[in-house]
Short mmCIF file of C-alpha atoms and ligand atoms in Angstrom, two decimals:
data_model
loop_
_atom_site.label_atom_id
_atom_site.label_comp_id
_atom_site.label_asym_id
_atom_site.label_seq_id
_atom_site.Cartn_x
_atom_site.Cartn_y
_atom_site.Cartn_z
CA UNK A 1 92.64 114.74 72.69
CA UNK A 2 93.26 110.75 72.47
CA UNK A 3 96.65 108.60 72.81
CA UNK A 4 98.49 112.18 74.69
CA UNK A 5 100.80 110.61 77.31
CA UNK A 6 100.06 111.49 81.15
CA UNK A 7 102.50 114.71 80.93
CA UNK A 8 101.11 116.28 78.05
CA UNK A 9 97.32 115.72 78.97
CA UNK A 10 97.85 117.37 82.13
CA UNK A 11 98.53 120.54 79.75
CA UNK A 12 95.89 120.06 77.05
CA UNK A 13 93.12 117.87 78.64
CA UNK A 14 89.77 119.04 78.58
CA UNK A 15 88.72 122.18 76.50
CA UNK A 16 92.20 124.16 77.21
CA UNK A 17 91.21 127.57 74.72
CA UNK A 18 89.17 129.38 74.00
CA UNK A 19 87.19 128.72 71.24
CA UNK A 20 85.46 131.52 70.45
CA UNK A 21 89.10 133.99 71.10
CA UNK A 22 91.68 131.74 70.97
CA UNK A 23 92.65 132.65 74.62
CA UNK A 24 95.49 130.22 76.29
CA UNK A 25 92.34 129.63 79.33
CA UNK A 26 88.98 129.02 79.38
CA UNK A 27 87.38 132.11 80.50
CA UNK A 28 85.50 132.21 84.01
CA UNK A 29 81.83 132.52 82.90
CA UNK A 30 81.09 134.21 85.85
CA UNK A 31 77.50 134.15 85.26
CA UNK A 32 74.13 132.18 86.80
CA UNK A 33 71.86 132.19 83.99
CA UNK A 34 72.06 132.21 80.59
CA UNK A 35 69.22 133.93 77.83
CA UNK A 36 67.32 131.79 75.41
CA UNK A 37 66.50 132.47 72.08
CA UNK A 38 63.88 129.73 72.33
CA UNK A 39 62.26 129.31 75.67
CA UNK A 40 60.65 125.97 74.33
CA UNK A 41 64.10 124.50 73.10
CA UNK A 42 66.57 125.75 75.60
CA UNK A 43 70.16 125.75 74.64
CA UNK A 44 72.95 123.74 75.89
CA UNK A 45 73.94 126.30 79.06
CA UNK A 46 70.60 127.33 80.91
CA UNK A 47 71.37 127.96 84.54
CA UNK A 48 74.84 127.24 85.82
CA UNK A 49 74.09 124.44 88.81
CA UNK A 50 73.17 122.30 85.47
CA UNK A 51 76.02 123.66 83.64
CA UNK A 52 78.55 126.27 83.53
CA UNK A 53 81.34 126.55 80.69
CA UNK A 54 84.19 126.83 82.79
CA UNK A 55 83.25 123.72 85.19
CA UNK A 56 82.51 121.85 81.95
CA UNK A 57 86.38 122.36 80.90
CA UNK A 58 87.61 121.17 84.34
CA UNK A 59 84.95 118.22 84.22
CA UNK A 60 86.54 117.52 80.65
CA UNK A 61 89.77 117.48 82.11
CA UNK A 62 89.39 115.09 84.92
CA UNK A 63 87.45 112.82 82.73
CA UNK A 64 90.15 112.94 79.98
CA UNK A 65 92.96 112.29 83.20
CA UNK A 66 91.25 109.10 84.53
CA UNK A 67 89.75 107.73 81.42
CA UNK A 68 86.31 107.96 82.57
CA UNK A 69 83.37 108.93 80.35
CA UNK A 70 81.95 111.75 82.80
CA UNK A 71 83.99 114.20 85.43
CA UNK A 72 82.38 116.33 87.52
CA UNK A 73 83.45 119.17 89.74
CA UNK A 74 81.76 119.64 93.05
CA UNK A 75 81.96 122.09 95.94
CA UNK A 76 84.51 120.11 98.14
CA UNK A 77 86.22 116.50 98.05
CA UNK A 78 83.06 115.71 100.83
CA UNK A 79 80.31 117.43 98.60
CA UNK A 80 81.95 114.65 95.56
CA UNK A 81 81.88 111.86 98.33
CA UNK A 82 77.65 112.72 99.82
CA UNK A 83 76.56 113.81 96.55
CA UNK A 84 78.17 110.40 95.04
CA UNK A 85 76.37 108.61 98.33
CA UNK A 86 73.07 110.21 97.54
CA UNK A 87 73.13 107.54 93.90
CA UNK A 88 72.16 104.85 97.27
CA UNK A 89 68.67 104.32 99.05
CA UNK A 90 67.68 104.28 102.53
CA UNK A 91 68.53 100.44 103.38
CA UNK A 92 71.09 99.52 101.44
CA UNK A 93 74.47 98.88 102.60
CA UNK A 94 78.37 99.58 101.94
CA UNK A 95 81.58 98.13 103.32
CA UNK A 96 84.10 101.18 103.80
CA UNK A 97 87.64 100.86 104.34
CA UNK A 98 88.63 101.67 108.01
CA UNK A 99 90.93 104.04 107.98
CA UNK A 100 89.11 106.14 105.77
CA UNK A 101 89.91 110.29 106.21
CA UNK A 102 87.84 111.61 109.26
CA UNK A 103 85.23 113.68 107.50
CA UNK A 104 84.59 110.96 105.21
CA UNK A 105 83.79 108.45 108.41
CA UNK A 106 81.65 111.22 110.03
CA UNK A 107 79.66 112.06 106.96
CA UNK A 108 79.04 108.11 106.83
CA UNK A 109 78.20 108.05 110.04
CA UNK A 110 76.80 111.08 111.71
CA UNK A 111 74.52 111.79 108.48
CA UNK A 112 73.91 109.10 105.90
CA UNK A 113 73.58 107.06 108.68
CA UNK A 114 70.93 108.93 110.21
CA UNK A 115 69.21 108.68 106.94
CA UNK A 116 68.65 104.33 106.65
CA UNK A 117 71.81 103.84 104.93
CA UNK A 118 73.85 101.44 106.73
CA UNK A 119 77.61 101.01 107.10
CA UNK A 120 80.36 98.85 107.93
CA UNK A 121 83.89 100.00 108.52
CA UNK A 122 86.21 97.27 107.92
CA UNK A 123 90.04 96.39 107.04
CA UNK A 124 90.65 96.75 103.57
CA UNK A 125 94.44 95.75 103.53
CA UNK A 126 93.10 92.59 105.29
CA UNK A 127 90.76 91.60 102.00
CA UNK A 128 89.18 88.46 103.70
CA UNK A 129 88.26 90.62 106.63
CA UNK A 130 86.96 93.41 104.51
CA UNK A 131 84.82 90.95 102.02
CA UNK A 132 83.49 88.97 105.07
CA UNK A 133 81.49 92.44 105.93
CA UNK A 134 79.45 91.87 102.65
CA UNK A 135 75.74 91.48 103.18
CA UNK A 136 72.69 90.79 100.99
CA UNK A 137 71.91 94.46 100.87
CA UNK A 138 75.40 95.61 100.44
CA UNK A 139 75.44 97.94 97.18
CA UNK A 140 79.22 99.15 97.72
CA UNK A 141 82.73 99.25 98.38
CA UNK A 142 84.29 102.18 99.20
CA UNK A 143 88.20 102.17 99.34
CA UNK A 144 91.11 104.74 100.43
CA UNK A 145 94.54 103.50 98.92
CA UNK A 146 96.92 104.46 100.19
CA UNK A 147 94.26 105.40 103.14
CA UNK A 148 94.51 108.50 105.94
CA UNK A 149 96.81 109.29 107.72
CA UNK A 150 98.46 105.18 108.38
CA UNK A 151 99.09 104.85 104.05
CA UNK A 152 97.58 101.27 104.51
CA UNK A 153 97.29 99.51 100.70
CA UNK A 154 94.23 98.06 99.34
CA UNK A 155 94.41 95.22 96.38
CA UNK A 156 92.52 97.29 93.89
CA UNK A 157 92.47 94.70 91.36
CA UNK A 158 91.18 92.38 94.13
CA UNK A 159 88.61 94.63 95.44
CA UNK A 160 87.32 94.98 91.36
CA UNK A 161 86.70 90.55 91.65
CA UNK A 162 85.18 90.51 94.94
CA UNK A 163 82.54 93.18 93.56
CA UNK A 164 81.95 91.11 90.52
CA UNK A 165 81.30 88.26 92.27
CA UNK A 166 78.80 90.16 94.39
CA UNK A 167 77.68 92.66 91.40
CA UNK A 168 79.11 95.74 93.81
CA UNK A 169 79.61 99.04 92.68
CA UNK A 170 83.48 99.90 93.55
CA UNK A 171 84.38 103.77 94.65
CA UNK A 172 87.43 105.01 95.44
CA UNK A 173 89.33 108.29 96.83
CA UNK A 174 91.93 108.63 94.74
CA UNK A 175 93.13 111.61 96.53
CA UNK A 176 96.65 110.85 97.84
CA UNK A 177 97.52 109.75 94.21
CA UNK A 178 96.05 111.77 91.70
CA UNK A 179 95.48 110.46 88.29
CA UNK A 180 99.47 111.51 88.21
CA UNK A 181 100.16 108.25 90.10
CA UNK A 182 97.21 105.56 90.13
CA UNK A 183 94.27 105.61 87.23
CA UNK A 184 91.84 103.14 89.41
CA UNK A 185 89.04 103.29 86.22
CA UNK A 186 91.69 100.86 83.92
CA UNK A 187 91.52 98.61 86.91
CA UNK A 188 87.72 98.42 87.01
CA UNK A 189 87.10 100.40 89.61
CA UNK A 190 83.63 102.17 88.93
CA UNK A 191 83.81 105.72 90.67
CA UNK A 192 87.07 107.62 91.47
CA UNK A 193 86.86 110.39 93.77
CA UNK A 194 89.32 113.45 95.07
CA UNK A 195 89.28 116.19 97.28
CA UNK A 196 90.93 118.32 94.66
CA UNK A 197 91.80 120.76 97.19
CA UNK A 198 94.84 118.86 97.71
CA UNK A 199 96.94 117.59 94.69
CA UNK A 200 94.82 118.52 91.39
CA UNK A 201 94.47 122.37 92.91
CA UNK A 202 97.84 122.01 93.95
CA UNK A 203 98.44 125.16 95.65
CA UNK A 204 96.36 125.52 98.83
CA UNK A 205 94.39 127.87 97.42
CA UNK A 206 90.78 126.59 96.38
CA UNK A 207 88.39 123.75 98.37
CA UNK A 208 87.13 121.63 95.59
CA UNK A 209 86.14 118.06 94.82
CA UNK A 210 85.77 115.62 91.54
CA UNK A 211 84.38 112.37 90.54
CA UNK A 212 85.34 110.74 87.22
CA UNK A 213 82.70 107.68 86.49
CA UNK A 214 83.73 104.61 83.97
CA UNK A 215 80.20 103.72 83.22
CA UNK A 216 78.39 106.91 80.89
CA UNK A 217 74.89 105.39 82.60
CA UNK A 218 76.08 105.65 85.96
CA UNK A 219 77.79 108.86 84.98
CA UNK A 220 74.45 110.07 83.59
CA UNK A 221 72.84 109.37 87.15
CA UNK A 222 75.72 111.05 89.07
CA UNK A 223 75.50 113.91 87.18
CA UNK A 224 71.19 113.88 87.89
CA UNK A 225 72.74 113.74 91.58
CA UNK A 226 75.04 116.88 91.13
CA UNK A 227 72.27 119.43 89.94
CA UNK A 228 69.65 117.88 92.05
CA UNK A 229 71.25 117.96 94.97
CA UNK A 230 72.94 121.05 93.75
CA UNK A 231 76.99 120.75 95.47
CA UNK A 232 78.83 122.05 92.48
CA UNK A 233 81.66 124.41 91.97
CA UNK A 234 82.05 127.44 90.96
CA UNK A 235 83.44 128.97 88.12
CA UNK A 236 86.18 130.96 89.47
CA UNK A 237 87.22 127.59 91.62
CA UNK A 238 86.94 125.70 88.85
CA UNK A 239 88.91 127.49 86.75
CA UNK A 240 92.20 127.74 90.03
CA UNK A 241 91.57 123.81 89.98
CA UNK A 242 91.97 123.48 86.13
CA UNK A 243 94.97 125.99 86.18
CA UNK A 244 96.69 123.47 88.83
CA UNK A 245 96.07 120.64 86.55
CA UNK A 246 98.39 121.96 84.29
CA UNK A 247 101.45 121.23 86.37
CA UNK A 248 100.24 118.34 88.68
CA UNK A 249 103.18 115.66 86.53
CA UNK A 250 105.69 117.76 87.53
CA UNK A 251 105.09 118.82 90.84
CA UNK A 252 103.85 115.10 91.55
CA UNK A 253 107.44 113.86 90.45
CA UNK A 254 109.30 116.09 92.31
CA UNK A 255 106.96 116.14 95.48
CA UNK A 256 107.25 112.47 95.74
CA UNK A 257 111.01 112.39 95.40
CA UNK A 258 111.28 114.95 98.52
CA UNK A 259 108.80 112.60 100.19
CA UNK A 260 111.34 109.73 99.47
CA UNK A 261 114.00 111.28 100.66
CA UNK A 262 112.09 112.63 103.97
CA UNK A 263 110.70 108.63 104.19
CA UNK A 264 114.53 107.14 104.12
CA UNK A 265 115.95 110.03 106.29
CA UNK A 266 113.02 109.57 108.89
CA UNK A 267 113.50 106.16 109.03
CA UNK A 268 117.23 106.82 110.88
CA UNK A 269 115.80 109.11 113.50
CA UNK A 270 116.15 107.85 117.34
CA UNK A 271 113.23 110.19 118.18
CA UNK A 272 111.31 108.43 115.33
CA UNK A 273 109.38 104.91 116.39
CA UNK A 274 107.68 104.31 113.03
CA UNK A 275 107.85 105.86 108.87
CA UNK A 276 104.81 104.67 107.25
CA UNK A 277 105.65 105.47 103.21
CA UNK A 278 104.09 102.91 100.49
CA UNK A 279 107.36 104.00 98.38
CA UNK A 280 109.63 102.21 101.15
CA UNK A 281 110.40 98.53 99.96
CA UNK A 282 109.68 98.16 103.86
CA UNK A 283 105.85 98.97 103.87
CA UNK A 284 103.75 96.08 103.97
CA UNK A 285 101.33 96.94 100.98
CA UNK A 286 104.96 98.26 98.89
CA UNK A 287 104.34 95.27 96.31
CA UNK A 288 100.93 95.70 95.92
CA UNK A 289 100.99 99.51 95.87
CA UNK A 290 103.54 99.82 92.82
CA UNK A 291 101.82 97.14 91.13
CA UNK A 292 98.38 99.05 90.91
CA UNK A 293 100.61 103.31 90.74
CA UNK A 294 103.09 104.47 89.73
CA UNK A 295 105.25 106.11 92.98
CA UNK A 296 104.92 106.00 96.62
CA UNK A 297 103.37 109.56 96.50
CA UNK A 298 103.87 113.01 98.57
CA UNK A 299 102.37 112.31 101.41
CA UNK A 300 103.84 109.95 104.69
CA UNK A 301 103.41 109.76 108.77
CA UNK A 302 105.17 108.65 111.00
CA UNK A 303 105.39 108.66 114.75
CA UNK A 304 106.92 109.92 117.84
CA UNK A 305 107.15 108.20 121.62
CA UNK A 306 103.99 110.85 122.92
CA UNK A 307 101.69 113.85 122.19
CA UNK A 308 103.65 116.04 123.93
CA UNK A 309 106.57 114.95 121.71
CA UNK A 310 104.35 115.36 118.46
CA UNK A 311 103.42 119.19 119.86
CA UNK A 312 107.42 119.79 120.68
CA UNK A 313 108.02 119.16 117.16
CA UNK A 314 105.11 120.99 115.34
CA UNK A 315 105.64 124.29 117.71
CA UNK A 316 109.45 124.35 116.83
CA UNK A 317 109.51 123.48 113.09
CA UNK A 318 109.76 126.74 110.94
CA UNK A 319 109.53 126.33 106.99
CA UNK A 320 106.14 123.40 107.20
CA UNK A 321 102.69 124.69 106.96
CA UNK A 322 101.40 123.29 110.71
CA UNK A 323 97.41 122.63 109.88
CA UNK A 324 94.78 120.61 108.03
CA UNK A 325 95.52 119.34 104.50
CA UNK A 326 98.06 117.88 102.26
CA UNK A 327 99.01 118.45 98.51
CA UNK A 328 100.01 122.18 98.35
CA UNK A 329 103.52 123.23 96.87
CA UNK A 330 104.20 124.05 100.52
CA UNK A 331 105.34 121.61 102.77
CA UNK A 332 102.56 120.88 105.05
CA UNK A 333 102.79 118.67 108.47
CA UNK A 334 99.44 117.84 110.39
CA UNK A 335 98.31 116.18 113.56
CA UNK A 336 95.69 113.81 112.71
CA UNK A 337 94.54 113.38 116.32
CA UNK A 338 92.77 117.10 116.48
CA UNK A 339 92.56 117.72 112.51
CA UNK A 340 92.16 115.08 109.98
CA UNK A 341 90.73 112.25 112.21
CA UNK A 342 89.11 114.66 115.07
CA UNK A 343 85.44 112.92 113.72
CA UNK A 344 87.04 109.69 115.30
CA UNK A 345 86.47 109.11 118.91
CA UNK A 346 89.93 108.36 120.93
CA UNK A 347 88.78 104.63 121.34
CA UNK A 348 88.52 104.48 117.47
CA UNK A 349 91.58 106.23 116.76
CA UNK A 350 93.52 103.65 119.03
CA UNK A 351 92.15 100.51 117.85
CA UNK A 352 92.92 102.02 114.13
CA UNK A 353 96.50 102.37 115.36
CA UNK A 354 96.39 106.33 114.87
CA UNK A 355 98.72 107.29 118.21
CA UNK A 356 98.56 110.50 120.00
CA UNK A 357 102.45 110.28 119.05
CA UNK A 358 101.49 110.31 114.97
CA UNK A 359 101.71 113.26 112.27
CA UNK A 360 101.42 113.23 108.33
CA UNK A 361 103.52 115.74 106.35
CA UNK A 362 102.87 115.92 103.12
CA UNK A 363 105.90 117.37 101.06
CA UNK A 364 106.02 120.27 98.84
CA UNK A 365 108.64 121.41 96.44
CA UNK A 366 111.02 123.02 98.70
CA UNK A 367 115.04 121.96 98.87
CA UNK A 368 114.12 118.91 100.70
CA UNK A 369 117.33 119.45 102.38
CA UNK A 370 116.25 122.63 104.10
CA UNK A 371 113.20 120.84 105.29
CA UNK A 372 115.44 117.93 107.01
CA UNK A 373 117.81 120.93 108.76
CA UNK A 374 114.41 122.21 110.22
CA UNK A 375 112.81 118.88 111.47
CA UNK A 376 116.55 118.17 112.34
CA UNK A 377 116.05 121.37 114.86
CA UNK A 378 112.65 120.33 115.83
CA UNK A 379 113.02 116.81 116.75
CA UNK A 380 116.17 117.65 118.85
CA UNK A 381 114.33 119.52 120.82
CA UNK A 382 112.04 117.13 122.62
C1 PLP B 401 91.65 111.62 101.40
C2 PLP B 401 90.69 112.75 101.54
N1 PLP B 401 89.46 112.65 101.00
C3 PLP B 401 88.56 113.65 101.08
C4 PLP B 401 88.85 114.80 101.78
C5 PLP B 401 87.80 115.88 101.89
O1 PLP B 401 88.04 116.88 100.96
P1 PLP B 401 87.63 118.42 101.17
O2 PLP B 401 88.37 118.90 102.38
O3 PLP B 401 88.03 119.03 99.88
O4 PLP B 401 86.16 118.42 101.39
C6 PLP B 401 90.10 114.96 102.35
C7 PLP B 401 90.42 116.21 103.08
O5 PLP B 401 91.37 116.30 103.82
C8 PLP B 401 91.06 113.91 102.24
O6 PLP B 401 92.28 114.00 102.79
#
């Protein structure tokens, strides 16, 4: 459906009945295979890694949400991020923002890496520093804005020139955002990706991942990717990810006002050294940031004096969700050290500034008052 604004598309994006029964959901095609009248003309459904109705909806959807010409649904946010690597050879070369999310730096460097293509991790808030990494045989850039777990800003529209200039594809993990908050394709960016386990599933319930591509050719080779290499999602996932769609503008709005208020009340702590929050006029990148999205998001980190400290205060809060993730409609506080950022080494995670002392907490849609009277409790304690 064209011209819908952002709150209404969340509801009717994609293929939202059922055309065949008029039913208010697509139905889960549960179902691998599909018969042929003609096995010399095969229909448009023939085995469901190439295609499966109910992926096809959510794919739809996302494409609709980020004004790309192709979506595509994939097993996890890392399956969308190494099956969207697998579109490079052996030899070339991308420039990756630093303080990318762990499992995104290990699957860079542990595997891909392994496997010819090469790598730099560099600075992307710092654009001179992060375009001075560009070689002859780099084919990419590959951004995280607001990035994991520090909420550093990258120039998007800045990053979209430098590539020109160097005819660069330009991916990015849109994941902290959602399409709710920043559509990176109007800016030029060429590949957006989420883990859409977080905000697009929206209720800690499913692992899943997307890409939405700009370009239908490049989309037409991702998609190659995607039943070649064979990462997709399933249809009962697909349909729990499409379902949370449906009410990611609301919970977005009101996610990212309890993360404001957390952000400002943080920020007047004494047991608190540091709020990092791109929706504080404080943070560095705030300019940039609301220039390119729309709010500061749901997620922030901020940090304590020590580790022990950090582990006082995630033992003795009650109402958060302690553990890996972000993005659920519970509130949801991690330590980066042993979860998100574990695939760093400690030497990495210092000279990235990520502090045994640091957690994220990403904010769900509880009274965000009773979630300040239980950090209240916690950080008193140590
Ligand atoms: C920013 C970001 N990108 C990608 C991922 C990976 O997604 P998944 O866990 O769905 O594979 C995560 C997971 O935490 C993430 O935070």
């Amino acid at each position: 459906m064209k011209n819908l604004r952002p709150d209404s598309l969340f509801v009717h994006s994609g293929i939202t009945r059922d055309p065949r029964t008029g039913a208010s959901s697509v139905p889960i095609f549960q179902a691998s295979t599909f018969h042929q009248e003609d096995p010399l003309h095969l229909g448009e459904y023939d085995y469901s890694r190439s295609g499966n109705p109910t992926r096809e909806a959510l794919e739809k959807s996302v494409a609709e949400l980020e004004g790309g010409s192709v979506g595509l649904a994939f097993a996890s946010g890392i399956a969308a991020i190494s099956s969207t690597l697998m579109l490079f050879a052996p030899g070339d070369h991308l420039v990756v923002c630093a303080d990318v999310y762990g499992g995104t730096f290990r699957v860079f460097d542990k595997l891909f890496r392994r496997w010819g293509l090469e790598v730099t991790f560099a600075d992307a808030s710092n654009l001179e520093t992060f375009a001075g990494a560009i070689t002859p045989n780099t084919k990419a850039l590959f951004v995280e804005t607001p990035s994991n777990p520090l909420l550093k800003i990258t120039d998007l529209r800045k990053v979209v020139e430098i590539a020109k200039t160097h005819n660069l594809l330009t991916i990015i993990d849109n994941t902290f955002m959602s399409p709710a908050f920043q559509r990176p394709l109007d800016l030029g960016i060429d590949i957006s990706l989420h883990s859409a386990t977080k905000f697009l599933g929206g209720h800690s319930d499913v692992v899943a991942g997307i890409a939405v591509i700009k370009d239908p050719q490049l989309g037409k080779r991702l998609r190659f990717v995607q039943n070649a290499f064979g990462a997709i999602l399933g249809p009962q996932d697909s349909w729990l990810v499409q379902r949370g769609i449906k009410t990611l503008g609301v919970r977005m709005e009101r996610q990212q006002k309890n993360a404001g208020i957390l952000a400002h009340w943080l920020t007047q702590q004494p047991e608190v050294l540091k709020v990092f929050y791109p929706g504080l006029p404080t943070h560095p990148g705030h300019a940039i940031h609301m220039s390119q999205a729309s709010g500061g998001g749901a997620v922030l980190s901020f940090e304590l004096a020590s580790q022990a400290q950090a582990v006082q205060l995630m033992t003795s809060v009650k109402l958060p969700l302690v553990g890996v993730s972000l993005g659920g409609i519970e509130t949801i506080l991690s330590y980066p050290t042993t979860m998100s950022h574990a695939a760093f080494s400690v030497q990495e995670r210092a000279t990235l500034g990520i502090s045994p002392g640091l957690v994220r907490l990403s904010l769900g849609l509880e009274d965000p008052q009773d979630i300040i009277e239980d950090i209240t409790q916690a950080l008193r304690n140590i």
